[in-house]
Amino acid sequence: MKAAGLVLAAALVVGAGTAGWAYWRLDDNITGVDIDNALGDNRPAKAVATSAPAVSASPPPTEAMNILVLGSDSRSGAKNQELGGGDSTGARSDTAMVVHVDAGRTAATVVSIPRDTLVTRPACPLPGGGSTSAAYGAMFNTAYSVGGPVCAVKTVESITGVRMDHYVEVDFSGFAGLVDALGGVTVTTDEDIDDDDSHLHLRAGVHRLDGAHALALARTRHGIGDGSDLGRIGLQHKLVKALLEQIAATDLLTHPVRLYAVADAVTGSLTTDTGLDSLSELTELGRSLKGLSADHVRTITMPVVAAPSDPNRVVAREPAASALWKSLR
C-alpha cells in the first residue's frame, strides 16, 4: 500500500537525483527517530552477509534488508484532516508491511500484517522515560498508538523474530501527494467497490486514480469481500505494484519539475529511523534498489485464522506464519 510503495517506489525517485538548490528543503522535510538507541541490543540478530561476487567491479550489498513500513492515519495538518486521517490527538498504524529485500537488491517480498491481528505487545520504552506495559491479546495496531515507532518496531520484531533494519512511515497526505506528483496510477479492480466509509465507488475494471482516490482504494474494506482487513490488504498490494510500474514508466530525469514534486511529496510526510533520515541516505537506498522491478516483488499476507476469542479478530496461523518469518531472517 501507501507504505511499501513509499520504500519500493518513492525511494527510487529520490535516488534518481535532485537539484542542488532543492537539496536543503528536501533534506529538512524528513523526521528521524532513533529506534536503535531506544531498543538497545536485546533484538533479533541482523542478517548474515553472503559472499559478494569477485568479478563485479561494484558488487551489490551482501546482506538482505528488512524494512518496517507503516501508513499512519494521523489527522495532523489540514491536508490529513481533509483526507480523513485519525483524530488530532493521536494516530494509528493504518497499514503495516515488512519489506524484505534480497542481498542483491533485485527481488523483494512484501508481507502485510493485518492490523486486527491479536498479539502479545511487549513493554516498550517511552521517549520521556519509563515504558508501556506489556499486553496480551492486544490488537497489533495498538503498538503504534501507545508507543509510537519504537513500540511498533519492537512489537514486529517480537512476533516475527526478524530484525528490522529500517523504519519508514508515511501519512495520508504524503501518499496522496506522491500519487498526484507521479500523474496518477493505473489499477485494475476485480469486483465492484461501494464503500461509503472511504467514499469510493468503482466498477470492476481498469481505473486511472489520482492521489485522493488511490488513498481511498488503500483504505477500502467494507465495500469488498467480507469487509475484513484481508480484502483491503489485497487492494493495497495492487497499489504497491502500480506505484512501481508508474515509477518505471515515468522518465523523471527528463522532467526536473516533476522530479522535484515527487521528491518533495516523498520526503514531506516521511518519518524514518536515523539510518534513513537524510536525503543522502535515502538516495543511497534508492540507488541500491534501481534494479528492482514490479515483476520481482512478491506481495503476501501473514497467514492468519479467526481468533477463538473474537471472530472479528485474527491470530497468526501456525506453523505457516513462523515458517514465513524464518524465511526472511
PDB file of C-alpha atoms in Angstrom, residues 70-186:
ATOM      1  CA  LEU A  70       3.830   1.913   8.280  1.00  0.00           C
ATOM      2  CA  GLY A  71       0.987   4.017   6.939  1.00  0.00           C
ATOM      3  CA  SER A  72      -0.268   6.384   9.612  1.00  0.00           C
ATOM      4  CA  ASP A  73      -3.849   7.699   9.836  1.00  0.00           C
ATOM      5  CA  SER A  74      -2.795  10.893  11.612  1.00  0.00           C
ATOM      6  CA  ARG A  75      -5.017  13.961  11.148  1.00  0.00           C
ATOM      7  CA  SER A  76      -2.121  16.248  11.984  1.00  0.00           C
ATOM      8  CA  GLY A  77      -2.257  19.089   9.476  1.00  0.00           C
ATOM      9  CA  ALA A  78      -5.081  20.388   7.286  1.00  0.00           C
ATOM     10  CA  LYS A  79      -4.326  18.053   4.373  1.00  0.00           C
ATOM     11  CA  ASN A  80      -4.526  14.916   6.511  1.00  0.00           C
ATOM     12  CA  GLN A  81      -7.791  16.146   8.041  1.00  0.00           C
ATOM     13  CA  GLU A  82      -9.217  16.744   4.582  1.00  0.00           C
ATOM     14  CA  LEU A  83      -8.227  13.217   3.511  1.00  0.00           C
ATOM     15  CA  GLY A  84      -9.733  11.610   6.631  1.00  0.00           C
ATOM     16  CA  GLY A  85      -6.934  10.618   8.998  1.00  0.00           C
ATOM     17  CA  GLY A  86      -7.222   9.755  12.674  1.00  0.00           C
ATOM     18  CA  ASP A  87      -8.045  12.219  15.432  1.00  0.00           C
ATOM     19  CA  SER A  88      -5.758  15.174  16.073  1.00  0.00           C
ATOM     20  CA  THR A  89      -4.527  13.835  19.420  1.00  0.00           C
ATOM     21  CA  GLY A  90      -3.030  10.608  18.114  1.00  0.00           C
ATOM     22  CA  ALA A  91      -2.634   8.197  15.239  1.00  0.00           C
ATOM     23  CA  ARG A  92      -2.753   4.504  14.464  1.00  0.00           C
ATOM     24  CA  SER A  93      -0.711   2.342  12.129  1.00  0.00           C
ATOM     25  CA  ASP A  94      -3.403   2.026   9.493  1.00  0.00           C
ATOM     26  CA  THR A  95      -1.171  -0.239   7.386  1.00  0.00           C
ATOM     27  CA  ALA A  96       1.897  -2.326   8.266  1.00  0.00           C
ATOM     28  CA  MET A  97       4.196  -4.111   5.849  1.00  0.00           C
ATOM     29  CA  VAL A  98       7.543  -5.819   6.306  1.00  0.00           C
ATOM     30  CA  VAL A  99       9.580  -5.263   3.142  1.00  0.00           C
ATOM     31  CA  HIS A 100      12.311  -7.897   2.726  1.00  0.00           C
ATOM     32  CA  VAL A 101      14.854  -7.044   0.020  1.00  0.00           C
ATOM     33  CA  ASP A 102      17.309  -9.744  -1.002  1.00  0.00           C
ATOM     34  CA  ALA A 103      21.070  -9.292  -0.753  1.00  0.00           C
ATOM     35  CA  GLY A 104      21.442  -8.457  -4.430  1.00  0.00           C
ATOM     36  CA  ARG A 105      18.613  -5.876  -4.292  1.00  0.00           C
ATOM     37  CA  THR A 106      16.929  -7.485  -7.318  1.00  0.00           C
ATOM     38  CA  ALA A 107      13.942  -9.121  -5.606  1.00  0.00           C
ATOM     39  CA  ALA A 108      11.713  -8.273  -2.678  1.00  0.00           C
ATOM     40  CA  THR A 109       8.944  -9.790  -0.586  1.00  0.00           C
ATOM     41  CA  VAL A 110       6.305  -7.517   0.961  1.00  0.00           C
ATOM     42  CA  VAL A 111       4.470  -9.099   3.896  1.00  0.00           C
ATOM     43  CA  SER A 112       1.361  -7.362   5.228  1.00  0.00           C
ATOM     44  CA  ILE A 113       0.424  -7.766   8.885  1.00  0.00           C
ATOM     45  CA  PRO A 114      -3.347  -7.326   9.372  1.00  0.00           C
ATOM     46  CA  ARG A 115      -3.967  -4.536  11.838  1.00  0.00           C
ATOM     47  CA  ASP A 116      -6.682  -6.636  13.562  1.00  0.00           C
ATOM     48  CA  THR A 117      -4.186  -9.381  14.479  1.00  0.00           C
ATOM     49  CA  LEU A 118      -4.172 -10.177  18.190  1.00  0.00           C
ATOM     50  CA  VAL A 119      -0.603 -10.278  19.510  1.00  0.00           C
ATOM     51  CA  THR A 120       1.438 -10.100  22.674  1.00  0.00           C
ATOM     52  CA  ARG A 121       2.572  -6.483  22.752  1.00  0.00           C
ATOM     53  CA  PRO A 122       5.852  -6.186  24.679  1.00  0.00           C
ATOM     54  CA  ALA A 123       6.695  -3.422  27.141  1.00  0.00           C
ATOM     55  CA  CYS A 124       8.163  -0.543  25.129  1.00  0.00           C
ATOM     56  CA  PRO A 125      10.419   2.353  26.182  1.00  0.00           C
ATOM     57  CA  LEU A 126       8.863   5.818  26.076  1.00  0.00           C
ATOM     58  CA  PRO A 127      10.710   8.968  24.904  1.00  0.00           C
ATOM     59  CA  GLY A 128      10.255  10.713  28.246  1.00  0.00           C
ATOM     60  CA  GLY A 129      11.394   7.726  30.306  1.00  0.00           C
ATOM     61  CA  GLY A 130       9.625   4.700  31.680  1.00  0.00           C
ATOM     62  CA  SER A 131       7.835   2.213  29.486  1.00  0.00           C
ATOM     63  CA  THR A 132       4.463   0.981  28.367  1.00  0.00           C
ATOM     64  CA  SER A 133       3.017  -2.137  29.942  1.00  0.00           C
ATOM     65  CA  ALA A 134       3.078  -5.491  28.187  1.00  0.00           C
ATOM     66  CA  ALA A 135      -0.314  -6.526  26.885  1.00  0.00           C
ATOM     67  CA  TYR A 136      -1.661  -9.930  25.900  1.00  0.00           C
ATOM     68  CA  GLY A 137      -4.249 -10.398  23.176  1.00  0.00           C
ATOM     69  CA  ALA A 138      -3.828  -6.776  22.061  1.00  0.00           C
ATOM     70  CA  MET A 139      -4.615  -5.599  18.541  1.00  0.00           C
ATOM     71  CA  PHE A 140      -1.428  -5.227  16.542  1.00  0.00           C
ATOM     72  CA  ASN A 141      -2.032  -1.604  15.569  1.00  0.00           C
ATOM     73  CA  THR A 142      -2.213  -0.522  19.225  1.00  0.00           C
ATOM     74  CA  ALA A 143       1.590  -0.789  19.433  1.00  0.00           C
ATOM     75  CA  TYR A 144       1.986   2.402  17.435  1.00  0.00           C
ATOM     76  CA  SER A 145      -0.826   4.102  19.346  1.00  0.00           C
ATOM     77  CA  VAL A 146       0.724   3.541  22.782  1.00  0.00           C
ATOM     78  CA  GLY A 147       4.435   3.735  21.958  1.00  0.00           C
ATOM     79  CA  GLY A 148       4.959   5.224  18.506  1.00  0.00           C
ATOM     80  CA  PRO A 149       7.547   3.942  16.009  1.00  0.00           C
ATOM     81  CA  VAL A 150       9.754   2.386  18.690  1.00  0.00           C
ATOM     82  CA  CYS A 151       6.948   0.189  20.026  1.00  0.00           C
ATOM     83  CA  ALA A 152       5.787  -0.671  16.512  1.00  0.00           C
ATOM     84  CA  VAL A 153       9.268  -1.949  15.647  1.00  0.00           C
ATOM     85  CA  LYS A 154       9.665  -3.812  18.929  1.00  0.00           C
ATOM     86  CA  THR A 155       6.288  -5.493  18.541  1.00  0.00           C
ATOM     87  CA  VAL A 156       7.013  -6.600  14.977  1.00  0.00           C
ATOM     88  CA  GLU A 157      10.410  -7.979  15.992  1.00  0.00           C
ATOM     89  CA  SER A 158       8.800  -9.763  18.942  1.00  0.00           C
ATOM     90  CA  ILE A 159       6.151 -11.552  16.886  1.00  0.00           C
ATOM     91  CA  THR A 160       8.345 -12.295  13.857  1.00  0.00           C
ATOM     92  CA  GLY A 161      11.830 -12.861  15.238  1.00  0.00           C
ATOM     93  CA  VAL A 162      13.065 -10.752  12.293  1.00  0.00           C
ATOM     94  CA  ARG A 163      15.371  -7.764  12.782  1.00  0.00           C
ATOM     95  CA  MET A 164      14.007  -4.554  11.271  1.00  0.00           C
ATOM     96  CA  ASP A 165      16.994  -2.789   9.711  1.00  0.00           C
ATOM     97  CA  HIS A 166      14.977   0.335   8.958  1.00  0.00           C
ATOM     98  CA  TYR A 167      11.673   2.025   9.669  1.00  0.00           C
ATOM     99  CA  VAL A 168       9.637   4.175   7.262  1.00  0.00           C
ATOM    100  CA  GLU A 169       6.322   5.884   7.999  1.00  0.00           C
ATOM    101  CA  VAL A 170       4.164   7.984   5.680  1.00  0.00           C
ATOM    102  CA  ASP A 171       0.816   9.629   6.383  1.00  0.00           C
ATOM    103  CA  PHE A 172      -2.266  10.084   4.208  1.00  0.00           C
ATOM    104  CA  SER A 173      -1.202  13.384   2.646  1.00  0.00           C
ATOM    105  CA  GLY A 174       2.242  12.020   1.769  1.00  0.00           C
ATOM    106  CA  PHE A 175       0.831   9.057  -0.104  1.00  0.00           C
ATOM    107  CA  ALA A 176      -1.798  11.089  -1.959  1.00  0.00           C
ATOM    108  CA  GLY A 177       0.822  13.710  -2.852  1.00  0.00           C
ATOM    109  CA  LEU A 178       3.169  11.059  -4.215  1.00  0.00           C
ATOM    110  CA  VAL A 179       0.482   9.605  -6.483  1.00  0.00           C
ATOM    111  CA  ASP A 180      -0.519  13.059  -7.748  1.00  0.00           C
ATOM    112  CA  ALA A 181       3.118  14.031  -8.390  1.00  0.00           C
ATOM    113  CA  LEU A 182       3.507  10.882 -10.498  1.00  0.00           C
ATOM    114  CA  GLY A 183       0.439  11.805 -12.535  1.00  0.00           C
ATOM    115  CA  GLY A 184      -1.738   9.072 -11.023  1.00  0.00           C
ATOM    116  CA  VAL A 185      -1.599   5.277 -11.002  1.00  0.00           C
ATOM    117  CA  THR A 186      -3.436   2.652 -13.039  1.00  0.00           C
TER     118      THR A 186
END
